[in-house]
Amino acid sequence: MVRRWPAGLTAFAHISLLLCILWLSMYPGCAARRRNTDSTDTLVNLNGFMLSTDAPDINDVSPMCLYELQKLQNETAELVPVLDSFGKPASGILAGNLAWLGHFDQCMAVESFRHCLVGMGANLSTLLGVSTVLPIQWGVCAPEVCSEEDVRNSLELLLVMLDVPWLTIKNLVSSAVSCTEKPNTNFDIGFILTCVAISTLVALTIVGSVVDYCLKSSSQAGSSNPSGEANGNFSASGGQGSSRQRHSKASNLYEKLSVDYEDENEMNSEDKSSSPNNPQTEKTPLLSSGIPPRSTTVLSVDVKHETQPNVLVRVLLCFAMSRNLPKLLNTKQAEGSISCLNGIRVISISWVILGHTLIFILQAQTSENIVSAIGRWLDNFAFQAIANAFLGVDTFFFLSGMLLAYHTLKKMKETGGKIPWLWYYIHRYIRLTPTLALLIVVLTFLLPNLNQGPVWFRLDRTIGFCKSYWWSDLLYINNFVQEGQKDCVSWGWYLANDMQFFIISPLFIIPLFWFPVLGMIALAVACAASFITTSVLVYQNDFLPGFFLSIAGAFAGGSGTGLSSNLDFQKMVYVKPYCRIPPYLVGIAMGHFICEIESRSRRIKLSPVFAAAGWAIAGGLGMAVVYGLYDINRGASTPTMATSIAYNSFSTFTWAIALCWVVFACHYGYGGFINDFLSWSFWVPLSRLTYSTYLFHPVVIYVYSFAQAVPFHWSMINQVYMFASFLFLAHVLALLVTLTLEFPVGNLEKMLRGALTRERSGQRSK
């Protein structure tokens, strides 16, 4: 009986034989022996590839590239490091070790050579009987004169010569070959201007703090020396009085400037629940927005000309860290505020970062065991919390709708239904956009120059799209302007959705104020329309249930479920407002409910049995959404179309319903230790960083994951360490952005609004 090799071993033998041929062909002795065999052939060595001039389409390789490759055969000093820089197959291919990156730094150190990453696809249908194409990444060291097209053409010729039809050239991102250029010491104008802009923000922060310190010192000097006798040089006729007057003016000026700007979350000064220390009055969980607060600071106060603060001084004080940092770190919460929202907000942004730690590192494709790791994790029940971390974004949608409805309706009750709708939108845009614009500038001009590596080129996708599609992010329509996922800030789809929800929110809030029943009907109809739309899209495109399963299926390159596994789910469902609006609508309904309870001064009393039942139902709903796909994710059961439609259409709505109970129970005294934890004052400062943390945390993940020069081993402990590091660094970066840009912009807006208020008041008084 003849014993046959398994097909898998045959595949590895092909790969090993291929690498041996490439290795041996590099040496001049081998080349000489081949030339003696056929003197009519001109042997060309392309990074270890032996090509002959009679191969098909050899003319597709440029003459300069051919010349450099021929010359390399006689230069042993360069030959050895070039050969040693090649990526080579390692153990663990079945576990997903498909990134043969080579030695990037060593290749780049060789003069006139550069590192290129080649995308290859191993079709296992003929080798293992599995309809899967393994995406292999092969690092090669090529002469700089060889273009990416030269490298690709030579590789294709090699595969034809070696007769390996199961191995083909495959696109990595936009091309099959991506080469890294030598570092450029001459930075472009965009990089220089970005550095100047960031330096200017830092300088304004420092100068503003110095000005604040000087004003404070002058005020303290005036308070400690009211008689003006410290100098001892005043004349009897008026020196002492003049000194007292100067000190009084200095003290008065600082007191006026020392009146804290309203916190970014303040609605109005008369409402205690809207005090400057109450972060729950913001209109969106990531950043305050919505109806602008009435100015109650010194900026709105008429003062005499001699004590009116200088405009430049007031502008500089808007940037003063000595003022913004205490405001950020203030943990006081007003009585009656929904204090549990602080903890919910911080936990939600941490959950989002946890999920992005997995998803964004998947994009780098530098793990040596991604297949086996994901297989083990999907079998882990606890891992479902990571796989469904996208629900953290739906938590923000719910909070945004709830807070917007609550405070807008409350304001309408105070003003008889009058709301400055134009400023309603202007205020929102001003508060959100500057920080987003800074992120776009960083992605476009700063990030490309931070590092290099074999897979760093993948960031070019984001960077290139930023140069072409930056306007769509600043207009908050990037979730619709996507030609093949061409989006500058890919995670900015949340901001686009939230802004779009904000724009149409009066369609629900106004009816809720004047005709509550009609408003609730409008909310119900909008939810039903969203359910139907999502169901139709899922049915027509055979989408898998849940975001993670679709992304993982697309990455694995196969399905085996009868349903498609592709990134169209993200483009057609995940980022579209008509599919994501249900949690926002539930939040609006919840905000209206709380506002009505407070306006009628009702006291909520629940029996212990009812409260326990509420927690049990809410917990059951939340667990069903997070862990309901466990058997499907681990392959124990096959998802049906009914399952896909039900989960994709109703999961986020169900999650929002569960959140309604959490907020209700915690706010009205039925939260117990859960409310104590969520209302912990520790969360208050961190909750003020959520907007900048959300925007900039992918930058932290990108810099780490795309800078990997060698494949890394993915394990749960590594995931924990990476998540903890990303979480900490993201908040540090968010702290800097908040203190240098987000808070100052809010202060400048209030200063401008105060000036406009004074001008209008002056015109009315004439």
PDB file of C-alpha atoms in Angstrom, residues 174-425:
ATOM      1  CA  SER A 174      -5.121  49.026  -2.804  1.00  0.00           C
ATOM      2  CA  SER A 175      -2.220  47.201  -4.451  1.00  0.00           C
ATOM      3  CA  ALA A 176      -0.440  43.866  -4.228  1.00  0.00           C
ATOM      4  CA  VAL A 177       2.945  45.388  -3.390  1.00  0.00           C
ATOM      5  CA  SER A 178       3.554  48.224  -0.938  1.00  0.00           C
ATOM      6  CA  CYS A 179       7.085  49.552  -0.563  1.00  0.00           C
ATOM      7  CA  THR A 180       8.334  51.859   2.167  1.00  0.00           C
ATOM      8  CA  GLU A 181      10.376  54.859   1.093  1.00  0.00           C
ATOM      9  CA  LYS A 182      13.471  55.984   2.963  1.00  0.00           C
ATOM     10  CA  PRO A 183      12.694  58.472   5.750  1.00  0.00           C
ATOM     11  CA  ASN A 184      12.353  61.993   4.413  1.00  0.00           C
ATOM     12  CA  THR A 185      14.058  64.606   6.556  1.00  0.00           C
ATOM     13  CA  ASN A 186      12.381  67.442   4.636  1.00  0.00           C
ATOM     14  CA  PHE A 187       8.923  67.718   6.155  1.00  0.00           C
ATOM     15  CA  ASP A 188       6.092  69.081   4.039  1.00  0.00           C
ATOM     16  CA  ILE A 189       4.287  72.316   4.754  1.00  0.00           C
ATOM     17  CA  GLY A 190       1.310  70.486   6.254  1.00  0.00           C
ATOM     18  CA  PHE A 191       3.462  68.834   8.916  1.00  0.00           C
ATOM     19  CA  ILE A 192       5.163  72.133   9.744  1.00  0.00           C
ATOM     20  CA  LEU A 193       1.887  74.038  10.039  1.00  0.00           C
ATOM     21  CA  THR A 194       0.408  71.280  12.202  1.00  0.00           C
ATOM     22  CA  CYS A 195       3.351  71.501  14.590  1.00  0.00           C
ATOM     23  CA  VAL A 196       3.004  75.295  14.641  1.00  0.00           C
ATOM     24  CA  ALA A 197      -0.722  75.058  15.409  1.00  0.00           C
ATOM     25  CA  ILE A 198      -0.220  72.580  18.255  1.00  0.00           C
ATOM     26  CA  SER A 199       2.658  74.644  19.637  1.00  0.00           C
ATOM     27  CA  THR A 200       0.457  77.738  19.509  1.00  0.00           C
ATOM     28  CA  LEU A 201      -2.254  76.033  21.552  1.00  0.00           C
ATOM     29  CA  VAL A 202       0.306  74.969  24.136  1.00  0.00           C
ATOM     30  CA  ALA A 203       1.801  78.471  24.211  1.00  0.00           C
ATOM     31  CA  LEU A 204      -1.628  80.058  24.696  1.00  0.00           C
ATOM     32  CA  THR A 205      -2.273  77.678  27.582  1.00  0.00           C
ATOM     33  CA  ILE A 206       1.000  78.652  29.237  1.00  0.00           C
ATOM     34  CA  VAL A 207       0.602  82.394  28.620  1.00  0.00           C
ATOM     35  CA  GLY A 208      -2.989  82.299  29.835  1.00  0.00           C
ATOM     36  CA  SER A 209      -1.884  80.604  33.049  1.00  0.00           C
ATOM     37  CA  VAL A 210       0.845  83.218  33.553  1.00  0.00           C
ATOM     38  CA  VAL A 211      -1.640  86.050  33.026  1.00  0.00           C
ATOM     39  CA  ASP A 212      -4.033  84.440  35.487  1.00  0.00           C
ATOM     40  CA  TYR A 213      -1.234  84.088  38.030  1.00  0.00           C
ATOM     41  CA  CYS A 214      -0.219  87.729  37.612  1.00  0.00           C
ATOM     42  CA  LEU A 215      -3.778  88.946  38.041  1.00  0.00           C
ATOM     43  CA  LYS A 216      -4.228  86.760  41.089  1.00  0.00           C
ATOM     44  CA  SER A 217      -0.967  88.007  42.620  1.00  0.00           C
ATOM     45  CA  SER A 218      -1.975  91.604  41.983  1.00  0.00           C
ATOM     46  CA  SER A 219      -5.340  91.017  43.605  1.00  0.00           C
ATOM     47  CA  GLN A 220      -3.770  89.362  46.647  1.00  0.00           C
ATOM     48  CA  ALA A 221      -1.314  92.229  46.984  1.00  0.00           C
ATOM     49  CA  GLY A 222      -4.188  94.680  46.958  1.00  0.00           C
ATOM     50  CA  SER A 223      -6.065  92.705  49.593  1.00  0.00           C
ATOM     51  CA  SER A 224      -3.064  92.420  51.909  1.00  0.00           C
ATOM     52  CA  ASN A 225      -2.108  96.114  51.562  1.00  0.00           C
ATOM     53  CA  PRO A 226      -5.350  98.071  51.466  1.00  0.00           C
ATOM     54  CA  SER A 227      -3.836 101.193  53.019  1.00  0.00           C
ATOM     55  CA  GLY A 228      -1.051 101.387  50.451  1.00  0.00           C
ATOM     56  CA  GLU A 229       1.609 101.964  53.151  1.00  0.00           C
ATOM     57  CA  ALA A 230       3.921  99.201  52.112  1.00  0.00           C
ATOM     58  CA  ASN A 231       5.967 101.375  49.800  1.00  0.00           C
ATOM     59  CA  GLY A 232       6.247 104.261  52.237  1.00  0.00           C
ATOM     60  CA  ASN A 233       6.791 106.764  49.419  1.00  0.00           C
ATOM     61  CA  PHE A 234       3.330 108.243  48.976  1.00  0.00           C
ATOM     62  CA  SER A 235       2.765 111.921  49.353  1.00  0.00           C
ATOM     63  CA  ALA A 236       0.414 113.165  51.997  1.00  0.00           C
ATOM     64  CA  SER A 237      -1.717 114.821  49.411  1.00  0.00           C
ATOM     65  CA  GLY A 238      -2.829 111.774  47.488  1.00  0.00           C
ATOM     66  CA  GLY A 239      -0.297 108.989  47.238  1.00  0.00           C
ATOM     67  CA  GLN A 240      -1.976 106.772  49.780  1.00  0.00           C
ATOM     68  CA  GLY A 241      -5.390 107.225  48.221  1.00  0.00           C
ATOM     69  CA  SER A 242      -4.083 106.585  44.730  1.00  0.00           C
ATOM     70  CA  SER A 243      -2.414 103.390  45.881  1.00  0.00           C
ATOM     71  CA  ARG A 244      -5.563 102.203  47.583  1.00  0.00           C
ATOM     72  CA  GLN A 245      -7.532 102.980  44.448  1.00  0.00           C
ATOM     73  CA  ARG A 246      -5.085 101.088  42.236  1.00  0.00           C
ATOM     74  CA  HIS A 247      -5.138  98.067  44.501  1.00  0.00           C
ATOM     75  CA  SER A 248      -8.917  98.213  44.702  1.00  0.00           C
ATOM     76  CA  LYS A 249      -9.176  98.273  40.905  1.00  0.00           C
ATOM     77  CA  ALA A 250      -6.747  95.370  40.570  1.00  0.00           C
ATOM     78  CA  SER A 251      -8.628  93.343  43.142  1.00  0.00           C
ATOM     79  CA  ASN A 252     -11.972  94.219  41.561  1.00  0.00           C
ATOM     80  CA  LEU A 253     -10.687  93.282  38.102  1.00  0.00           C
ATOM     81  CA  TYR A 254      -9.445  89.889  39.249  1.00  0.00           C
ATOM     82  CA  GLU A 255     -12.673  89.208  41.101  1.00  0.00           C
ATOM     83  CA  LYS A 256     -14.590  89.899  37.909  1.00  0.00           C
ATOM     84  CA  LEU A 257     -12.276  87.699  35.886  1.00  0.00           C
ATOM     85  CA  SER A 258     -12.257  85.076  38.637  1.00  0.00           C
ATOM     86  CA  VAL A 259     -15.961  84.407  38.286  1.00  0.00           C
ATOM     87  CA  ASP A 260     -15.825  80.962  36.780  1.00  0.00           C
ATOM     88  CA  TYR A 261     -17.059  80.619  33.269  1.00  0.00           C
ATOM     89  CA  GLU A 262     -20.105  78.450  33.248  1.00  0.00           C
ATOM     90  CA  ASP A 263     -19.220  74.830  33.124  1.00  0.00           C
ATOM     91  CA  GLU A 264     -19.720  73.413  29.685  1.00  0.00           C
ATOM     92  CA  ASN A 265     -22.756  71.584  31.033  1.00  0.00           C
ATOM     93  CA  GLU A 266     -24.663  74.505  32.553  1.00  0.00           C
ATOM     94  CA  MET A 267     -28.157  75.281  31.317  1.00  0.00           C
ATOM     95  CA  ASN A 268     -29.079  78.310  33.406  1.00  0.00           C
ATOM     96  CA  SER A 269     -28.123  79.899  36.653  1.00  0.00           C
ATOM     97  CA  GLU A 270     -31.549  79.715  38.239  1.00  0.00           C
ATOM     98  CA  ASP A 271     -31.768  75.922  38.055  1.00  0.00           C
ATOM     99  CA  LYS A 272     -29.825  74.238  40.826  1.00  0.00           C
ATOM    100  CA  SER A 273     -29.697  71.013  38.903  1.00  0.00           C
ATOM    101  CA  SER A 274     -27.930  72.924  36.157  1.00  0.00           C
ATOM    102  CA  SER A 275     -25.136  74.263  38.293  1.00  0.00           C
ATOM    103  CA  PRO A 276     -21.612  74.558  36.912  1.00  0.00           C
ATOM    104  CA  ASN A 277     -20.602  71.471  38.815  1.00  0.00           C
ATOM    105  CA  ASN A 278     -23.275  69.250  37.323  1.00  0.00           C
ATOM    106  CA  PRO A 279     -22.029  67.264  34.349  1.00  0.00           C
ATOM    107  CA  GLN A 280     -25.415  65.697  33.787  1.00  0.00           C
ATOM    108  CA  THR A 281     -26.801  68.818  32.173  1.00  0.00           C
ATOM    109  CA  GLU A 282     -24.857  68.228  28.983  1.00  0.00           C
ATOM    110  CA  LYS A 283     -26.869  67.436  25.892  1.00  0.00           C
ATOM    111  CA  THR A 284     -24.743  64.588  24.613  1.00  0.00           C
ATOM    112  CA  PRO A 285     -22.783  62.047  26.638  1.00  0.00           C
ATOM    113  CA  LEU A 286     -19.507  62.847  24.879  1.00  0.00           C
ATOM    114  CA  LEU A 287     -19.709  66.626  24.966  1.00  0.00           C
ATOM    115  CA  SER A 288     -22.136  69.299  25.987  1.00  0.00           C
ATOM    116  CA  SER A 289     -24.216  70.754  23.256  1.00  0.00           C
ATOM    117  CA  GLY A 290     -27.752  71.737  22.532  1.00  0.00           C
ATOM    118  CA  ILE A 291     -29.380  74.847  23.930  1.00  0.00           C
ATOM    119  CA  PRO A 292     -26.684  77.331  24.889  1.00  0.00           C
ATOM    120  CA  PRO A 293     -26.726  78.416  28.524  1.00  0.00           C
ATOM    121  CA  ARG A 294     -27.592  81.913  29.562  1.00  0.00           C
ATOM    122  CA  SER A 295     -24.441  83.779  30.383  1.00  0.00           C
ATOM    123  CA  THR A 296     -24.149  84.639  34.061  1.00  0.00           C
ATOM    124  CA  THR A 297     -20.454  85.374  34.182  1.00  0.00           C
ATOM    125  CA  VAL A 298     -18.569  88.644  34.351  1.00  0.00           C
ATOM    126  CA  LEU A 299     -18.711  88.703  30.561  1.00  0.00           C
ATOM    127  CA  SER A 300     -22.373  89.671  30.763  1.00  0.00           C
ATOM    128  CA  VAL A 301     -21.938  92.304  33.470  1.00  0.00           C
ATOM    129  CA  ASP A 302     -21.686  95.987  32.635  1.00  0.00           C
ATOM    130  CA  VAL A 303     -18.655  97.466  34.323  1.00  0.00           C
ATOM    131  CA  LYS A 304     -17.075 100.860  34.117  1.00  0.00           C
ATOM    132  CA  HIS A 305     -14.546 101.447  31.414  1.00  0.00           C
ATOM    133  CA  GLU A 306     -11.635 101.646  33.795  1.00  0.00           C
ATOM    134  CA  THR A 307     -12.334  98.178  35.211  1.00  0.00           C
ATOM    135  CA  GLN A 308     -13.539  96.456  32.021  1.00  0.00           C
ATOM    136  CA  PRO A 309     -11.157  93.547  31.378  1.00  0.00           C
ATOM    137  CA  ASN A 310      -9.088  93.852  28.232  1.00  0.00           C
ATOM    138  CA  VAL A 311     -10.327  91.648  25.374  1.00  0.00           C
ATOM    139  CA  LEU A 312      -6.898  90.114  24.865  1.00  0.00           C
ATOM    140  CA  VAL A 313      -6.670  89.303  28.570  1.00  0.00           C
ATOM    141  CA  ARG A 314     -10.059  87.625  28.512  1.00  0.00           C
ATOM    142  CA  VAL A 315      -9.086  85.589  25.459  1.00  0.00           C
ATOM    143  CA  LEU A 316      -5.866  84.440  27.110  1.00  0.00           C
ATOM    144  CA  LEU A 317      -7.723  83.510  30.279  1.00  0.00           C
ATOM    145  CA  CYS A 318      -9.949  81.226  28.205  1.00  0.00           C
ATOM    146  CA  PHE A 319      -6.831  79.091  27.642  1.00  0.00           C
ATOM    147  CA  ALA A 320      -5.486  79.308  31.200  1.00  0.00           C
ATOM    148  CA  MET A 321      -4.840  75.821  32.539  1.00  0.00           C
ATOM    149  CA  SER A 322      -4.943  77.251  36.052  1.00  0.00           C
ATOM    150  CA  ARG A 323      -8.653  77.835  35.490  1.00  0.00           C
ATOM    151  CA  ASN A 324      -9.604  74.952  33.214  1.00  0.00           C
ATOM    152  CA  LEU A 325      -7.885  72.217  35.225  1.00  0.00           C
ATOM    153  CA  PRO A 326      -9.784  72.912  38.485  1.00  0.00           C
ATOM    154  CA  LYS A 327     -13.004  72.993  36.483  1.00  0.00           C
ATOM    155  CA  LEU A 328     -12.138  69.611  35.004  1.00  0.00           C
ATOM    156  CA  LEU A 329     -11.193  68.054  38.343  1.00  0.00           C
ATOM    157  CA  ASN A 330     -14.188  69.405  40.255  1.00  0.00           C
ATOM    158  CA  THR A 331     -16.109  66.406  41.610  1.00  0.00           C
ATOM    159  CA  LYS A 332     -19.006  68.263  43.220  1.00  0.00           C
ATOM    160  CA  GLN A 333     -22.431  67.237  41.971  1.00  0.00           C
ATOM    161  CA  ALA A 334     -25.597  69.234  42.397  1.00  0.00           C
ATOM    162  CA  GLU A 335     -28.390  67.795  44.465  1.00  0.00           C
ATOM    163  CA  GLY A 336     -30.962  66.085  42.281  1.00  0.00           C
ATOM    164  CA  SER A 337     -28.603  65.488  39.375  1.00  0.00           C
ATOM    165  CA  ILE A 338     -28.575  62.122  37.594  1.00  0.00           C
ATOM    166  CA  SER A 339     -25.196  61.252  39.042  1.00  0.00           C
ATOM    167  CA  CYS A 340     -25.147  57.661  37.799  1.00  0.00           C
ATOM    168  CA  LEU A 341     -24.575  58.933  34.258  1.00  0.00           C
ATOM    169  CA  ASN A 342     -20.953  59.723  35.067  1.00  0.00           C
ATOM    170  CA  GLY A 343     -20.108  56.096  35.690  1.00  0.00           C
ATOM    171  CA  ILE A 344     -22.169  54.903  32.730  1.00  0.00           C
ATOM    172  CA  ARG A 345     -20.350  57.321  30.462  1.00  0.00           C
ATOM    173  CA  VAL A 346     -16.838  56.335  31.573  1.00  0.00           C
ATOM    174  CA  ILE A 347     -17.569  52.601  31.543  1.00  0.00           C
ATOM    175  CA  SER A 348     -19.075  52.914  28.065  1.00  0.00           C
ATOM    176  CA  ILE A 349     -16.053  54.697  26.574  1.00  0.00           C
ATOM    177  CA  SER A 350     -13.796  52.095  28.204  1.00  0.00           C
ATOM    178  CA  TRP A 351     -15.920  49.364  26.654  1.00  0.00           C
ATOM    179  CA  VAL A 352     -15.596  50.989  23.239  1.00  0.00           C
ATOM    180  CA  ILE A 353     -11.803  51.133  23.601  1.00  0.00           C
ATOM    181  CA  LEU A 354     -11.783  47.467  24.615  1.00  0.00           C
ATOM    182  CA  GLY A 355     -13.601  46.522  21.430  1.00  0.00           C
ATOM    183  CA  HIS A 356     -11.439  48.766  19.264  1.00  0.00           C
ATOM    184  CA  THR A 357      -8.317  47.205  20.759  1.00  0.00           C
ATOM    185  CA  LEU A 358      -9.383  44.003  19.061  1.00  0.00           C
ATOM    186  CA  ILE A 359     -10.840  45.410  15.837  1.00  0.00           C
ATOM    187  CA  PHE A 360      -8.136  47.972  15.038  1.00  0.00           C
ATOM    188  CA  ILE A 361      -5.290  45.543  15.692  1.00  0.00           C
ATOM    189  CA  LEU A 362      -7.013  43.100  13.355  1.00  0.00           C
ATOM    190  CA  GLN A 363      -6.588  45.722  10.653  1.00  0.00           C
ATOM    191  CA  ALA A 364      -2.806  45.677  11.079  1.00  0.00           C
ATOM    192  CA  GLN A 365      -2.745  41.906  10.398  1.00  0.00           C
ATOM    193  CA  THR A 366       0.477  41.333  12.322  1.00  0.00           C
ATOM    194  CA  SER A 367      -0.549  38.561  14.710  1.00  0.00           C
ATOM    195  CA  GLU A 368       1.152  35.193  14.442  1.00  0.00           C
ATOM    196  CA  ASN A 369      -1.807  33.265  15.872  1.00  0.00           C
ATOM    197  CA  ILE A 370      -4.910  35.233  14.951  1.00  0.00           C
ATOM    198  CA  VAL A 371      -6.860  32.192  13.721  1.00  0.00           C
ATOM    199  CA  SER A 372      -6.276  30.042  16.786  1.00  0.00           C
ATOM    200  CA  ALA A 373      -6.666  32.996  19.159  1.00  0.00           C
ATOM    201  CA  ILE A 374     -10.054  34.027  17.816  1.00  0.00           C
ATOM    202  CA  GLY A 375     -11.124  30.395  17.785  1.00  0.00           C
ATOM    203  CA  ARG A 376     -10.299  30.051  21.492  1.00  0.00           C
ATOM    204  CA  TRP A 377     -11.838  33.366  22.393  1.00  0.00           C
ATOM    205  CA  LEU A 378     -15.116  32.692  20.651  1.00  0.00           C
ATOM    206  CA  ASP A 379     -15.396  29.544  22.758  1.00  0.00           C
ATOM    207  CA  ASN A 380     -14.966  31.724  25.845  1.00  0.00           C
ATOM    208  CA  PHE A 381     -18.305  32.903  27.206  1.00  0.00           C
ATOM    209  CA  ALA A 382     -16.780  36.029  28.759  1.00  0.00           C
ATOM    210  CA  PHE A 383     -15.276  37.089  25.412  1.00  0.00           C
ATOM    211  CA  GLN A 384     -18.757  37.891  24.113  1.00  0.00           C
ATOM    212  CA  ALA A 385     -18.527  41.153  26.062  1.00  0.00           C
ATOM    213  CA  ILE A 386     -15.572  42.151  23.870  1.00  0.00           C
ATOM    214  CA  ALA A 387     -17.219  40.939  20.674  1.00  0.00           C
ATOM    215  CA  ASN A 388     -20.288  43.074  21.450  1.00  0.00           C
ATOM    216  CA  ALA A 389     -18.469  46.176  22.654  1.00  0.00           C
ATOM    217  CA  PHE A 390     -20.253  48.133  19.914  1.00  0.00           C
ATOM    218  CA  LEU A 391     -23.157  48.394  22.356  1.00  0.00           C
ATOM    219  CA  GLY A 392     -21.136  51.032  24.192  1.00  0.00           C
ATOM    220  CA  VAL A 393     -21.837  53.374  21.281  1.00  0.00           C
ATOM    221  CA  ASP A 394     -25.554  52.659  21.555  1.00  0.00           C
ATOM    222  CA  THR A 395     -25.299  53.609  25.218  1.00  0.00           C
ATOM    223  CA  PHE A 396     -24.033  57.019  24.120  1.00  0.00           C
ATOM    224  CA  PHE A 397     -26.901  57.339  21.650  1.00  0.00           C
ATOM    225  CA  PHE A 398     -29.358  56.600  24.449  1.00  0.00           C
ATOM    226  CA  LEU A 399     -27.756  59.087  26.848  1.00  0.00           C
ATOM    227  CA  SER A 400     -27.560  61.740  24.152  1.00  0.00           C
ATOM    228  CA  GLY A 401     -31.242  61.508  23.325  1.00  0.00           C
ATOM    229  CA  MET A 402     -32.274  61.380  26.976  1.00  0.00           C
ATOM    230  CA  LEU A 403     -30.248  64.399  28.086  1.00  0.00           C
ATOM    231  CA  LEU A 404     -31.209  66.442  25.054  1.00  0.00           C
ATOM    232  CA  ALA A 405     -34.920  65.801  25.555  1.00  0.00           C
ATOM    233  CA  TYR A 406     -34.766  66.309  29.317  1.00  0.00           C
ATOM    234  CA  HIS A 407     -33.040  69.692  29.231  1.00  0.00           C
ATOM    235  CA  THR A 408     -34.740  71.016  26.126  1.00  0.00           C
ATOM    236  CA  LEU A 409     -38.201  70.189  27.452  1.00  0.00           C
ATOM    237  CA  LYS A 410     -37.259  71.648  30.824  1.00  0.00           C
ATOM    238  CA  LYS A 411     -36.109  74.840  29.148  1.00  0.00           C
ATOM    239  CA  MET A 412     -39.276  75.006  27.066  1.00  0.00           C
ATOM    240  CA  LYS A 413     -41.377  74.767  30.224  1.00  0.00           C
ATOM    241  CA  GLU A 414     -39.501  77.763  31.635  1.00  0.00           C
ATOM    242  CA  THR A 415     -39.826  79.878  28.481  1.00  0.00           C
ATOM    243  CA  GLY A 416     -43.284  78.846  27.369  1.00  0.00           C
ATOM    244  CA  GLY A 417     -41.986  76.767  24.500  1.00  0.00           C
ATOM    245  CA  LYS A 418     -39.573  79.365  23.113  1.00  0.00           C
ATOM    246  CA  ILE A 419     -36.183  78.010  22.053  1.00  0.00           C
ATOM    247  CA  PRO A 420     -33.485  79.826  19.998  1.00  0.00           C
ATOM    248  CA  TRP A 421     -33.358  77.080  17.397  1.00  0.00           C
ATOM    249  CA  LEU A 422     -30.721  78.758  15.203  1.00  0.00           C
ATOM    250  CA  TRP A 423     -28.299  79.078  18.090  1.00  0.00           C
ATOM    251  CA  TYR A 424     -29.391  75.593  19.102  1.00  0.00           C
ATOM    252  CA  TYR A 425     -27.523  74.270  16.034  1.00  0.00           C
TER     253      TYR A 425
END
